Amino acid sequence: MATAKKAKKPAAKKPAAKKPAAKKPAAKKAAPKKAAAKKPAAKKAPAKKAAPKKAAAKKPAKKAAPKKPAVKRKPNPAFMKPMTPSSVLAAVVGALPIPRTEVTKKVWDYIKKNKLQDAINRRMINADEKLKSIFGGKGQVSMFEMTKHVNKHLK
């Protein structure tokens, strides 16, 4: 009986020893292939196309590390400073001093409420009588120009 137990134990040890040994050479073989792939990539133009794909695969691993220090962004105090709107702008957003961010939100609320955004090109705003005075007499302004015109009416 003792011989049967001894025979079973070495048999069990051999496959366990083979499994890690089989994994190690595979890992060693993979590393030289990557190094070999990098060398031709610098010499040949077609190989460079393959190299960025590998670099892209590595980038997600790098992105995971910076996620640890989660620091909340602080708003710029200049945007939070209450500004007094001109009498022309006050007709749209109100006469009380409010921050620039709130002015922009209220102007957008007014635009959406009155359906002044162009139907075809959504970046353009069709001005009504109140907005024409803010936009310097223009009938249509892009959303990027809008903030420039609105800022002229803030003190």
XYZ file of N, CA and C in Angstrom:
465
model
N 0.803 -1.185 0.000
C 0.000 0.000 0.000
C 0.851 1.255 0.000
N 1.922 1.215 0.731
C 2.781 2.384 0.804
C 3.382 2.696 -0.564
N 3.708 1.652 -1.312
C 4.278 1.878 -2.639
C 3.244 2.497 -3.586
N 2.001 2.155 -3.414
C 0.963 2.714 -4.274
C 0.799 4.211 -4.001
N 0.879 4.581 -2.705
C 0.759 5.999 -2.367
C 1.942 6.790 -2.901
N 3.148 6.216 -2.790
C 4.335 6.901 -3.284
C 4.268 7.078 -4.799
N 3.742 6.112 -5.466
C 3.644 6.191 -6.919
C 2.661 7.290 -7.337
N 1.600 7.462 -6.577
C 0.609 8.483 -6.926
C 1.141 9.888 -6.678
N 1.894 10.070 -5.590
C 2.385 11.405 -5.278
C 3.343 11.935 -6.334
N 4.351 11.158 -6.759
C 5.228 11.700 -7.797
C 4.477 11.969 -9.093
N 3.483 11.170 -9.391
C 2.714 11.397 -10.609
C 1.973 12.728 -10.513
N 1.483 13.043 -9.321
C 0.767 14.302 -9.134
C 1.735 15.483 -9.201
N 2.947 15.324 -8.718
C 3.918 16.417 -8.717
C 4.413 16.735 -10.122
N 4.588 15.718 -10.943
C 5.127 15.946 -12.288
C 4.222 16.850 -13.133
N 2.915 16.617 -13.215
C 2.098 17.516 -14.030
C 2.090 18.940 -13.466
N 2.128 19.069 -12.144
C 2.136 20.405 -11.550
C 3.421 21.136 -11.933
N 4.509 20.434 -11.979
C 5.784 21.045 -12.347
C 5.790 21.394 -13.841
N 5.132 20.606 -14.657
C 5.129 20.849 -16.096
C 4.314 22.099 -16.444
N 3.218 22.344 -15.730
C 2.357 23.475 -16.064
C 3.085 24.815 -15.936
N 3.759 25.113 -14.826
C 4.465 26.388 -14.763
C 5.619 26.451 -15.761
N 6.261 25.322 -15.980
C 7.373 25.316 -16.927
C 6.865 25.630 -18.333
N 5.691 25.148 -18.656
C 5.125 25.410 -19.975
C 4.748 26.892 -20.111
N 4.292 27.525 -19.033
C 3.897 28.930 -19.088
C 5.106 29.848 -19.219
N 6.189 29.545 -18.531
C 7.355 30.417 -18.545
C 7.974 30.561 -19.934
N 8.208 29.476 -20.673
C 8.782 29.679 -22.001
C 7.849 30.465 -22.919
N 6.550 30.294 -22.761
C 5.615 31.040 -23.602
C 5.756 32.542 -23.333
N 5.914 32.908 -22.075
C 6.070 34.319 -21.725
C 7.403 34.842 -22.259
N 8.439 34.040 -22.181
C 9.744 34.466 -22.685
C 9.716 34.624 -24.198
N 8.988 33.757 -24.871
C 8.919 33.839 -26.324
C 8.158 35.088 -26.756
N 7.136 35.470 -26.005
C 6.330 36.632 -26.373
C 7.150 37.917 -26.265
N 8.005 38.026 -25.265
C 8.796 39.242 -25.076
C 9.765 39.470 -26.239
N 10.516 38.468 -26.706
C 11.401 38.721 -27.844
C 10.640 39.086 -29.114
N 9.439 38.573 -29.295
C 8.664 38.923 -30.487
C 8.329 40.404 -30.481
N 7.963 40.943 -29.320
C 7.647 42.367 -29.229
C 8.885 43.203 -29.520
N 10.001 42.794 -28.974
C 11.237 43.539 -29.201
C 11.629 43.449 -30.676
N 11.455 42.288 -31.286
C 11.782 42.131 -32.694
C 10.835 42.967 -33.561
N 9.602 43.074 -33.145
C 8.635 43.861 -33.912
C 8.965 45.346 -33.845
N 9.527 45.805 -32.735
C 9.861 47.216 -32.590
C 11.027 47.614 -33.474
N 12.013 46.745 -33.625
C 13.190 47.080 -34.422
C 12.829 47.322 -35.889
N 12.075 46.440 -36.567
C 11.730 46.720 -37.956
C 10.782 47.911 -38.087
N 10.017 48.209 -37.064
C 9.070 49.315 -37.136
C 9.795 50.629 -37.375
N 10.986 50.777 -36.832
C 11.739 52.012 -37.008
C 12.334 52.104 -38.412
N 12.559 50.957 -39.076
C 13.208 50.945 -40.387
C 12.215 51.041 -41.538
N 11.089 50.340 -41.446
C 10.155 50.248 -42.567
C 8.899 51.074 -42.287
N 8.402 51.751 -43.296
C 7.199 52.563 -43.150
C 5.945 51.711 -42.909
N 5.735 50.565 -43.626
C 4.528 49.790 -43.379
C 4.472 49.228 -41.963
N 5.618 48.931 -41.386
C 5.631 48.378 -40.035
C 5.221 49.428 -39.015
N 5.388 50.718 -39.320
C 5.019 51.770 -38.376
C 3.514 51.790 -38.146
N 2.744 51.392 -39.138
C 1.295 51.353 -38.964
C 0.908 50.335 -37.903
N 1.627 49.236 -37.813
C 1.323 48.215 -36.826
C 1.754 48.671 -35.435
N 2.827 49.436 -35.325
C 3.339 49.852 -34.027
C 2.337 50.727 -33.267
N 1.645 51.703 -33.879
C 0.685 52.495 -33.118
C -0.462 51.665 -32.541
N -0.833 50.578 -33.213
C -1.886 49.735 -32.676
C -1.450 49.134 -31.348
N -0.200 48.697 -31.286
C 0.298 48.137 -30.034
C 0.380 49.219 -28.975
N 0.780 50.413 -29.363
C 0.870 51.512 -28.412
C -0.529 51.864 -27.903
N -1.521 51.797 -28.767
C -2.882 52.086 -28.362
C -3.373 51.055 -27.349
N -2.934 49.820 -27.510
C -3.326 48.784 -26.580
C -2.709 49.038 -25.206
N -1.535 49.647 -25.171
C -0.870 49.927 -23.903
C -1.455 51.156 -23.219
N -2.028 52.104 -23.967
C -2.520 53.352 -23.391
C -3.600 53.141 -22.326
N -4.570 52.218 -22.511
C -5.561 52.050 -21.453
C -4.937 51.650 -20.114
N -3.857 50.904 -20.136
C -3.200 50.531 -18.894
C -2.617 51.772 -18.219
N -2.103 52.715 -19.000
C -1.553 53.934 -18.437
C -2.656 54.822 -17.884
N -3.832 54.823 -18.517
C -4.932 55.658 -18.062
C -5.474 55.190 -16.714
N -5.356 53.907 -16.417
C -5.897 53.376 -15.176
C -5.154 53.931 -13.967
N -3.870 54.179 -14.081
C -3.080 54.655 -12.945
C -3.462 56.070 -12.507
N -3.655 57.045 -13.427
C -3.979 58.404 -12.975
C -5.359 58.554 -12.336
N -6.234 57.567 -12.421
C -7.577 57.679 -11.865
C -7.572 57.689 -10.342
N -6.503 57.249 -9.706
C -6.454 57.156 -8.245
C -6.642 58.509 -7.567
N -5.864 59.561 -7.923
C -6.072 60.834 -7.233
C -7.239 61.607 -7.850
N -8.442 61.370 -7.375
C -9.628 62.037 -7.905
C -9.800 63.371 -7.185
N -9.349 64.446 -7.822
C -9.445 65.777 -7.242
C -10.574 66.521 -7.947
N -11.467 67.106 -7.168
C -12.592 67.831 -7.743
C -12.105 69.164 -8.293
N -12.561 69.500 -9.512
C -12.158 70.755 -10.150
C -12.793 71.932 -9.437
N -12.026 72.982 -9.284
C -12.545 74.198 -8.681
C -12.941 75.155 -9.798
N -14.113 75.769 -9.710
C -14.499 76.726 -10.757
C -13.653 77.989 -10.669
N -13.453 78.598 -11.817
C -12.681 79.828 -11.879
C -13.493 80.939 -11.197
N -12.912 81.632 -10.226
C -13.663 82.665 -9.517
C -14.139 83.810 -10.423
N -13.431 84.048 -11.536
C -13.842 85.113 -12.449
C -15.194 84.813 -13.082
N -15.488 83.548 -13.307
C -16.786 83.180 -13.886
C -17.905 83.288 -12.850
N -17.553 83.152 -11.582
C -18.557 83.155 -10.523
C -18.851 84.563 -9.987
N -18.075 85.545 -10.414
C -18.269 86.918 -9.934
C -19.580 87.477 -10.500
N -20.468 87.985 -9.645
C -21.728 88.550 -10.159
C -21.467 89.789 -11.016
N -22.075 89.799 -12.202
C -21.933 90.910 -13.143
C -23.305 91.567 -13.318
N -23.289 92.890 -13.493
C -24.540 93.612 -13.685
C -24.845 93.704 -15.180
N -25.981 93.172 -15.620
C -26.332 93.266 -17.045
C -26.801 94.677 -17.419
N -26.566 95.052 -18.673
C -27.050 96.337 -19.165
C -28.569 96.300 -19.254
N -29.186 97.446 -19.486
C -30.651 97.498 -19.557
C -31.184 96.661 -20.724
N -30.402 96.587 -21.814
C -30.808 95.799 -22.984
C -30.789 94.309 -22.647
N -29.718 93.859 -21.991
C -29.589 92.451 -21.613
C -30.540 92.104 -20.469
N -30.838 93.083 -19.621
C -31.738 92.846 -18.489
C -33.135 92.446 -18.955
N -33.516 92.854 -20.153
C -34.825 92.467 -20.694
C -34.909 90.964 -20.924
N -33.769 90.315 -21.098
C -33.729 88.865 -21.349
C -33.430 88.082 -20.074
N -32.415 88.522 -19.293
C -31.939 87.728 -18.156
C -32.357 88.281 -16.799
N -32.866 89.492 -16.738
C -33.220 90.099 -15.461
C -32.190 91.140 -15.068
N -32.556 92.044 -14.145
C -31.709 93.180 -13.798
C -30.735 92.889 -12.656
N -30.911 91.798 -11.927
C -30.045 91.507 -10.780
C -28.649 91.077 -11.228
N -27.607 91.412 -10.464
C -26.256 90.946 -10.790
C -26.169 89.416 -10.656
N -25.709 88.777 -11.723
C -25.555 87.311 -11.725
C -24.250 86.953 -12.414
N -23.687 85.763 -12.123
C -22.435 85.342 -12.766
C -22.598 85.140 -14.270
N -21.476 85.203 -14.980
C -21.475 85.015 -16.435
C -22.100 83.689 -16.839
N -21.797 82.650 -16.072
C -22.322 81.323 -16.409
C -23.845 81.323 -16.378
N -24.415 81.987 -15.389
C -25.879 82.046 -15.282
C -26.476 82.915 -16.386
N -25.760 83.978 -16.772
C -26.239 84.830 -17.869
C -26.358 83.989 -19.138
N -25.313 83.207 -19.430
C -25.321 82.361 -20.627
C -26.467 81.353 -20.561
N -26.679 80.747 -19.403
C -27.770 79.775 -19.247
C -29.128 80.431 -19.500
N -29.305 81.639 -18.961
C -30.594 82.314 -19.122
C -30.825 82.750 -20.565
N -29.758 83.169 -21.245
C -29.896 83.531 -22.659
C -30.294 82.296 -23.463
N -29.659 81.147 -23.165
C -30.012 79.905 -23.868
C -31.445 79.488 -23.553
N -31.869 79.664 -22.315
C -33.263 79.346 -21.968
C -34.225 80.202 -22.786
N -33.890 81.484 -22.933
C -34.720 82.400 -23.713
C -34.765 81.970 -25.178
N -33.600 81.571 -25.720
C -33.513 81.143 -27.129
C -34.358 79.892 -27.357
N -34.249 78.928 -26.450
C -34.998 77.678 -26.609
C -36.495 77.883 -26.378
N -36.827 78.740 -25.414
C -38.237 78.999 -25.119
C -38.935 79.632 -26.323
N -38.248 80.536 -27.003
C -38.825 81.228 -28.152
C -38.475 80.579 -29.494
N -37.818 79.422 -29.449
C -37.445 78.649 -30.648
C -36.676 79.515 -31.656
N -35.609 80.142 -31.169
C -34.818 81.043 -32.006
C -33.588 80.369 -32.615
N -33.352 79.114 -32.263
C -32.223 78.389 -32.851
C -32.611 77.974 -34.259
N -31.706 78.188 -35.222
C -31.989 77.874 -36.623
C -32.290 76.389 -36.779
N -33.314 76.039 -37.537
C -33.728 74.640 -37.684
C -32.727 73.819 -38.480
N -32.103 74.413 -39.498
C -31.176 73.668 -40.353
C -29.776 73.657 -39.753
N -29.239 74.837 -39.479
C -27.907 74.944 -38.884
C -28.085 75.317 -37.419
N -27.996 74.328 -36.534
C -28.298 74.520 -35.111
C -27.294 75.431 -34.408
N -26.166 75.714 -35.040
C -25.171 76.601 -34.430
C -25.563 78.071 -34.542
N -26.522 78.355 -35.388
C -26.933 79.743 -35.611
C -28.168 80.080 -34.779
N -28.187 81.330 -34.288
C -29.319 81.817 -33.504
C -29.979 82.945 -34.279
N -31.268 82.811 -34.541
C -32.045 83.849 -35.211
C -32.526 84.833 -34.146
N -32.117 86.079 -34.283
C -32.419 87.071 -33.253
C -33.822 87.651 -33.424
N -34.525 87.788 -32.294
C -35.779 88.542 -32.304
C -35.421 89.986 -31.922
N -36.412 90.818 -31.638
C -36.148 92.242 -31.373
C -35.239 92.445 -30.151
N -35.492 91.680 -29.080
C -34.669 91.820 -27.870
C -33.226 91.407 -28.137
N -33.048 90.292 -28.829
C -31.687 89.790 -29.074
C -30.958 90.624 -30.123
N -31.657 91.222 -31.062
C -31.000 92.060 -32.073
C -30.261 93.214 -31.420
N -30.868 93.792 -30.390
C -30.200 94.895 -29.691
C -28.968 94.394 -28.936
N -28.999 93.171 -28.463
C -27.829 92.588 -27.778
C -26.750 92.225 -28.795
N -27.156 91.685 -29.941
C -26.208 91.216 -30.960
C -25.718 92.331 -31.876
N -25.975 93.567 -31.532
C -25.467 94.681 -32.332
C -26.205 94.860 -33.641
N -27.484 94.550 -33.677
C -28.293 94.754 -34.876
C -28.257 93.597 -35.865
N -27.476 92.551 -35.587
C -27.419 91.401 -36.501
C -28.671 90.552 -36.357
N -29.144 90.024 -37.476
C -30.335 89.183 -37.472
C -30.039 87.741 -37.126
N -28.809 87.289 -37.421
C -28.418 85.906 -37.134
C -26.970 85.887 -36.658
N -26.722 85.140 -35.585
C -25.392 85.087 -34.969
C -25.096 83.633 -34.630
N -23.817 83.237 -34.727
C -23.453 81.872 -34.313
C -23.411 81.811 -32.791
N -23.545 80.615 -32.258
C -23.556 80.464 -30.798
C -22.235 80.904 -30.179
N -21.149 80.871 -30.942
C -19.850 81.277 -30.417
C -19.746 82.805 -30.384
N -20.325 83.457 -31.378
C -20.353 84.925 -31.386
C -21.303 85.450 -30.323
N -22.316 84.678 -29.994
C -23.318 85.105 -29.033
C -22.681 85.486 -27.702
N -21.782 84.655 -27.194
C -21.151 84.940 -25.904
C -20.327 86.216 -25.976
N -19.695 86.456 -27.112
C -18.914 87.685 -27.287
C -19.821 88.906 -27.198
N -20.960 88.859 -27.867
C -21.907 89.981 -27.841
C -22.529 90.161 -26.458
N -22.827 89.050 -25.785
C -23.438 89.132 -24.451
C -22.448 89.742 -23.454
N -21.178 89.376 -23.556
C -20.170 89.890 -22.615
C -19.995 91.406 -22.733
N -20.301 91.964 -23.871
C -20.218 93.426 -24.024
C -21.269 94.138 -23.183
N -22.325 93.440 -22.828
C -23.428 94.013 -22.053
C -23.328 93.721 -20.564
N -22.192 93.203 -20.119
C -21.995 92.919 -18.687
C -20.972 93.893 -18.117
N -21.240 94.371 -16.895
C -20.314 95.306 -16.233
C -19.803 94.701 -14.947
